[in-house]
Short mmCIF file of C-alpha atoms in Angstrom, two decimals:
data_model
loop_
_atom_site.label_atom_id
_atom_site.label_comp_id
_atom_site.label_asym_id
_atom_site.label_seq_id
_atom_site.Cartn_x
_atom_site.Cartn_y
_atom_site.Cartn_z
CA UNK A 149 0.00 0.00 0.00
CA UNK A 150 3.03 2.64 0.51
CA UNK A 151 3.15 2.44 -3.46
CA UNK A 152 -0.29 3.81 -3.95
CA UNK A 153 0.83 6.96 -1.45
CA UNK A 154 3.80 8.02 -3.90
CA UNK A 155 3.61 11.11 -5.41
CA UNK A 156 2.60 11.15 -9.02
CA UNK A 157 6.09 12.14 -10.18
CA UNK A 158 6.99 8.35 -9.39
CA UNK A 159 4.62 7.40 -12.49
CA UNK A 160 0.96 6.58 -11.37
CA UNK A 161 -2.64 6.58 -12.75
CA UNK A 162 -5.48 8.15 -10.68
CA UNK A 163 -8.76 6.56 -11.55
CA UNK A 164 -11.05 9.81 -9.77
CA UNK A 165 -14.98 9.00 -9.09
CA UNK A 166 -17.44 10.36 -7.51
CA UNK A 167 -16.66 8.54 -3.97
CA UNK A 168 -13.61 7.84 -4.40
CA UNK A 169 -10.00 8.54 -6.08
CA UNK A 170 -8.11 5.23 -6.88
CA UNK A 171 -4.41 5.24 -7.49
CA UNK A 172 -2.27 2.87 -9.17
CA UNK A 173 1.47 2.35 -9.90
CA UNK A 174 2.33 2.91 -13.51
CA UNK A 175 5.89 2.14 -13.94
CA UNK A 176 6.15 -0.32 -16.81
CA UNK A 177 7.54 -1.74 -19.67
CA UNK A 178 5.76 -2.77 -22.43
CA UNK A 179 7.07 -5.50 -25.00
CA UNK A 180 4.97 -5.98 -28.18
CA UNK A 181 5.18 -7.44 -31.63
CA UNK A 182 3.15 -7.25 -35.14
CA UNK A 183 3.18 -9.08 -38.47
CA UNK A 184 4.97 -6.82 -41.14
CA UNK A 185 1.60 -6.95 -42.30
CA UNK A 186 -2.15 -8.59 -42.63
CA UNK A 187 -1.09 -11.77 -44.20
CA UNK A 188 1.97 -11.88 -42.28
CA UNK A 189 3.81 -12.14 -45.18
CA UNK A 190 5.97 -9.27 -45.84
CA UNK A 191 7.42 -7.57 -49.32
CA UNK A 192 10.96 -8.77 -49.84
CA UNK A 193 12.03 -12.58 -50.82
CA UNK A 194 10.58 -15.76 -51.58
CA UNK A 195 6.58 -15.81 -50.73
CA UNK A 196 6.24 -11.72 -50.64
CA UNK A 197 3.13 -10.02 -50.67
CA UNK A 198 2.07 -9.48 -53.16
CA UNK A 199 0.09 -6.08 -52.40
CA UNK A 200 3.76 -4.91 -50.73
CA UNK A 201 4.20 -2.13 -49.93
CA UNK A 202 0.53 -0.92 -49.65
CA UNK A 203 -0.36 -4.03 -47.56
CA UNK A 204 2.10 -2.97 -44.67
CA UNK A 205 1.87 0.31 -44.74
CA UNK A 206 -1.59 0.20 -44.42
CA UNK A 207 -1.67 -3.17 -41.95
CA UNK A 208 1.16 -0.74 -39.72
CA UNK A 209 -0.63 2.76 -39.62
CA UNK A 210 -3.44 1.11 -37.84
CA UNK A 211 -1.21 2.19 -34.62
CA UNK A 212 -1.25 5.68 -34.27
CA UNK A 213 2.05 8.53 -35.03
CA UNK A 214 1.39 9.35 -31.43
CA UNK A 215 1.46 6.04 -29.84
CA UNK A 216 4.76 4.89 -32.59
CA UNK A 217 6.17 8.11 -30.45
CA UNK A 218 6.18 6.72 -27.68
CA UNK A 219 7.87 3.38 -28.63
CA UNK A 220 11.83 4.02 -27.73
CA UNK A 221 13.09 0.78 -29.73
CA UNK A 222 11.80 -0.42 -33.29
CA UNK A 223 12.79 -3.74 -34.76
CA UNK A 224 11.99 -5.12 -38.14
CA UNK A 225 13.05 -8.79 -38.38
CA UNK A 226 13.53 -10.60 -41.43
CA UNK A 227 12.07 -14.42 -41.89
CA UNK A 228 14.38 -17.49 -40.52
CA UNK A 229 15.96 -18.93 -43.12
CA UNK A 230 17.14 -22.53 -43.54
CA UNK A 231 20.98 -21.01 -43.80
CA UNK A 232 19.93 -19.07 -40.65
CA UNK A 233 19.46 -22.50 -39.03
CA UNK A 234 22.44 -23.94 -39.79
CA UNK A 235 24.76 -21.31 -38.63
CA UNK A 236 26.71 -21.73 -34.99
CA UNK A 237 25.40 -20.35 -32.14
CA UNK A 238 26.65 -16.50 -31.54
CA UNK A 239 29.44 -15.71 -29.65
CA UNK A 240 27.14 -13.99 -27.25
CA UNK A 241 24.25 -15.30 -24.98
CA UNK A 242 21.70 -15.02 -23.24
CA UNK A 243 24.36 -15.11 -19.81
CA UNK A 244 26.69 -12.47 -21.40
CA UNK A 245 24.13 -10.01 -22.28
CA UNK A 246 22.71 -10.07 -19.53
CA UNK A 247 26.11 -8.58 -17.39
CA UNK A 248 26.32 -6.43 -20.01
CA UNK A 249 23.25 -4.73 -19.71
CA UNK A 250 23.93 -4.67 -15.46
CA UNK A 251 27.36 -3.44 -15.99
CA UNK A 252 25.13 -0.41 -17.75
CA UNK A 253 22.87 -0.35 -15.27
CA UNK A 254 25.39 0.31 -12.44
CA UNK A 255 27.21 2.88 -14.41
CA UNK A 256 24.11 4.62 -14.37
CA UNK A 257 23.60 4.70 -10.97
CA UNK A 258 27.10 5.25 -10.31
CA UNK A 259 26.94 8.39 -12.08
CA UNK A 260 24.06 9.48 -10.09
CA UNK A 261 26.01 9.36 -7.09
CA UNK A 262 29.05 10.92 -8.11
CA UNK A 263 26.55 13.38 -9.19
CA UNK A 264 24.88 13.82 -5.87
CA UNK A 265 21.10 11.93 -7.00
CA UNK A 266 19.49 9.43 -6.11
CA UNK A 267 20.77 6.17 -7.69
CA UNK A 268 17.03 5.49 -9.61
CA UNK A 269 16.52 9.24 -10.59
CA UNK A 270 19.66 8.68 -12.63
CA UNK A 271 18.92 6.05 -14.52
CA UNK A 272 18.08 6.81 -18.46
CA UNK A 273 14.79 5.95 -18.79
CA UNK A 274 13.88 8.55 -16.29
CA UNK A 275 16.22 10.76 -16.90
CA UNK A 276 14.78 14.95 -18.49
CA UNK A 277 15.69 18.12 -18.24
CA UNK A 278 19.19 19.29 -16.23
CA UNK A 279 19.86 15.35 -15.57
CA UNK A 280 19.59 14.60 -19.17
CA UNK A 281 21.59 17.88 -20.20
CA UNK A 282 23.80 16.57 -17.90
CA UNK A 283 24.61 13.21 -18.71
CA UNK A 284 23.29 12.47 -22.38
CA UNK A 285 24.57 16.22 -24.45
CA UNK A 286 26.30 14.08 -27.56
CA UNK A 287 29.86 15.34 -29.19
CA UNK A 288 29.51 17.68 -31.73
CA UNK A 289 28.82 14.93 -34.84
CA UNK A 290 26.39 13.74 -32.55
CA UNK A 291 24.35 17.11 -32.13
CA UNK A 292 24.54 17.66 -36.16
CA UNK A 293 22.89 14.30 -36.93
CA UNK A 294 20.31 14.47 -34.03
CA UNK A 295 19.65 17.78 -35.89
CA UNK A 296 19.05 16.85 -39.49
CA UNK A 297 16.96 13.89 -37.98
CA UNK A 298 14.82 16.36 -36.54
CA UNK A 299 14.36 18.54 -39.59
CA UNK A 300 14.39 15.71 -42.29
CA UNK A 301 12.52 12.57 -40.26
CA UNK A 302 9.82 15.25 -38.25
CA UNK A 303 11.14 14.31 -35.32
CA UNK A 304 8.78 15.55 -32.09
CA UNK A 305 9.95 16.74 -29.27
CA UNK A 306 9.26 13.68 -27.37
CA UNK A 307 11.16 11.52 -29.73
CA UNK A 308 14.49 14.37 -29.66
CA UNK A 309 14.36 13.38 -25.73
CA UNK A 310 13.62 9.60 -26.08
CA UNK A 311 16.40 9.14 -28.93
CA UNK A 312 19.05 11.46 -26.51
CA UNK A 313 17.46 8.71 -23.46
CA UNK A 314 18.53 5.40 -25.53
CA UNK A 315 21.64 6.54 -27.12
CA UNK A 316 22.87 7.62 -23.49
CA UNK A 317 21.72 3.10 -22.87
CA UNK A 318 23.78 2.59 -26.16
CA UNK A 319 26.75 4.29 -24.71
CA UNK A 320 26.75 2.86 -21.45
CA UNK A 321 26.48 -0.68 -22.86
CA UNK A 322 29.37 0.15 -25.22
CA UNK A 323 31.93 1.68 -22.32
CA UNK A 324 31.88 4.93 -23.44
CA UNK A 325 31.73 7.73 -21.27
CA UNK A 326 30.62 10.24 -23.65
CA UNK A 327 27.10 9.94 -25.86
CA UNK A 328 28.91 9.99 -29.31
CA UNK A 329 27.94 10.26 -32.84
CA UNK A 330 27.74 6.45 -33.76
CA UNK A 331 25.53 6.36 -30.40
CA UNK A 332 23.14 8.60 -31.69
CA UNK A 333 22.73 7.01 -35.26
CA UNK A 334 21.79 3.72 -33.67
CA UNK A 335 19.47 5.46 -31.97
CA UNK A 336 18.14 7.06 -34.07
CA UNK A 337 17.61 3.82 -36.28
CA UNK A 338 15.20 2.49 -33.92
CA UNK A 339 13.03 5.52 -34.17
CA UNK A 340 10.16 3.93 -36.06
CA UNK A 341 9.01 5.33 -39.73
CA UNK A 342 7.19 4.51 -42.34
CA UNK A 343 7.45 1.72 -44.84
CA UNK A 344 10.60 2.71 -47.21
CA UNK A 345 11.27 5.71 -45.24
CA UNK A 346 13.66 4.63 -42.58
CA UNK A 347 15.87 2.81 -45.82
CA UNK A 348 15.71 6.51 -47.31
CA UNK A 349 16.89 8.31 -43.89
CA UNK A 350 19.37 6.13 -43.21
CA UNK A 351 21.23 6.42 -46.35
CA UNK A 352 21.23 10.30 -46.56
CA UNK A 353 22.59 10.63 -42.73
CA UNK A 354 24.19 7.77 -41.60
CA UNK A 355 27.19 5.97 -42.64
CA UNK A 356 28.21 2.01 -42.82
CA UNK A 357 29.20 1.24 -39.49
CA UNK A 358 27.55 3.88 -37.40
CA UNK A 359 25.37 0.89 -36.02
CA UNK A 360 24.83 -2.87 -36.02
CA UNK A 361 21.24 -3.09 -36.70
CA UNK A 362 18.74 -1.52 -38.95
CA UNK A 363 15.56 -1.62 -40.33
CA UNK A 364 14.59 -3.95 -43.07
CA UNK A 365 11.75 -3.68 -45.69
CA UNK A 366 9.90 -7.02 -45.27
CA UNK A 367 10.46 -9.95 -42.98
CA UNK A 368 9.35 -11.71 -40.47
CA UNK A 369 7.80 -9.56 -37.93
CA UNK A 370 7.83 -6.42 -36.22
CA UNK A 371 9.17 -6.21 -32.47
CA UNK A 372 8.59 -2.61 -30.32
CA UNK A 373 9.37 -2.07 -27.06
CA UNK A 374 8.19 0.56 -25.12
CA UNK A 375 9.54 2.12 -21.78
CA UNK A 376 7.29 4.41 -19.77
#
């Protein structure tokens, strides 16, 4: 019950009636995933669509700009392939990943205290304002690209903070200290777009080897995650 007495700034939802006001903890992380689009299909490689690109783009915008706005990490995977199968298991697991993504999560937290906050008010998906100035400001290469994202991809306000948020994760899970340019441009890949569009950003901003994933017309299936 000492949840439900937290201030809102902790992340709640008040549910206000007539006799009563109801409050609920709202912290939370939502994983979801979609078919590239309505007969699951896709519009690149053997068995395509055939109404590609239409079908997804039309199958996708079911979701709202607003709601894709709030989703920090977009994924586009293609199908499994029978060469997929038969390659070796990668060099990283499930067991390595995992202290990875702690070792980030502690150099959050130790920057918090070095900083004189509280450990969980520094981590990134909380961090705005000074605490984000602070901690995520990217080199100047950095800036530059976040930039022409923003003028070129129409990207809100919400997603400028959300991108600075996850390419301050990026960072940490790479070692780096500083939020740098290659940080930003993986980023800044996950930012969802529409069908064809993301292909099209990517080439006029980004360079080979700024990051290890992108998006991919067609596939498998579409993976978002969301953090609150």
């Amino acid at each position: 019950m000492d949840s439900l007495r937290q201030p809102l700034e902790t992340g709640e939802i008040v549910v206000a009636r007539a006799n009563a006001h109801v409050r609920y903890p709202a912290r939370f992380q939502l994983v979801a995933a979609m078919n590239p689009c309505r007969c699951g299909l896709g519009g690149a490689g053997r068995g395509a669509c055939g109404k590609a690109p239409r079908c997804q783009r039309d199958y996708q915008n079911r979701i709202s700009g607003p709601m894709f706005d709030r989703i920090d990490l977009t994924v586009e995977t293609p199908p499994v392939t029978a060469a997929d199968m038969a390659l070796p298991p990668p060099s990283e697991g499930t067991a390595e990943a995992k202290a990875r993504v702690a070792a980030a999560r502690a150099a959050q937290e130790d920057r918090a205290r070095e900083a004189g906050l509280d450990a969980s008010q520094g981590l990134n998906a909380r961090a705005g304002g000074e605490t984000l100035d602070r901690f995520a400001t990217p080199d100047e290469a950095g800036r530059m690209l976040l930039m022409r994202a923003g003028e070129a991809g129409g990207l809100t306000a919400r997603g400028w903070t959300r991108t600075l948020r996850l390419a301050r994760t990026i960072a940490d899970l790479d070692g780096s200290t500083g939020v740098l340019r290659r940080h930003i441009a993986e980023a800044l890949i996950y930012r969802r777009a529409t069908v064809g569009a993301q292909a099209d950003f990517d080439r006029r901003t980004t360079h080979r080897g700024d990051a290890p994933f992108g998006l991919r017309e067609g596939g498998g299936g579409q993976a978002a995650f969301l953090s609150s």
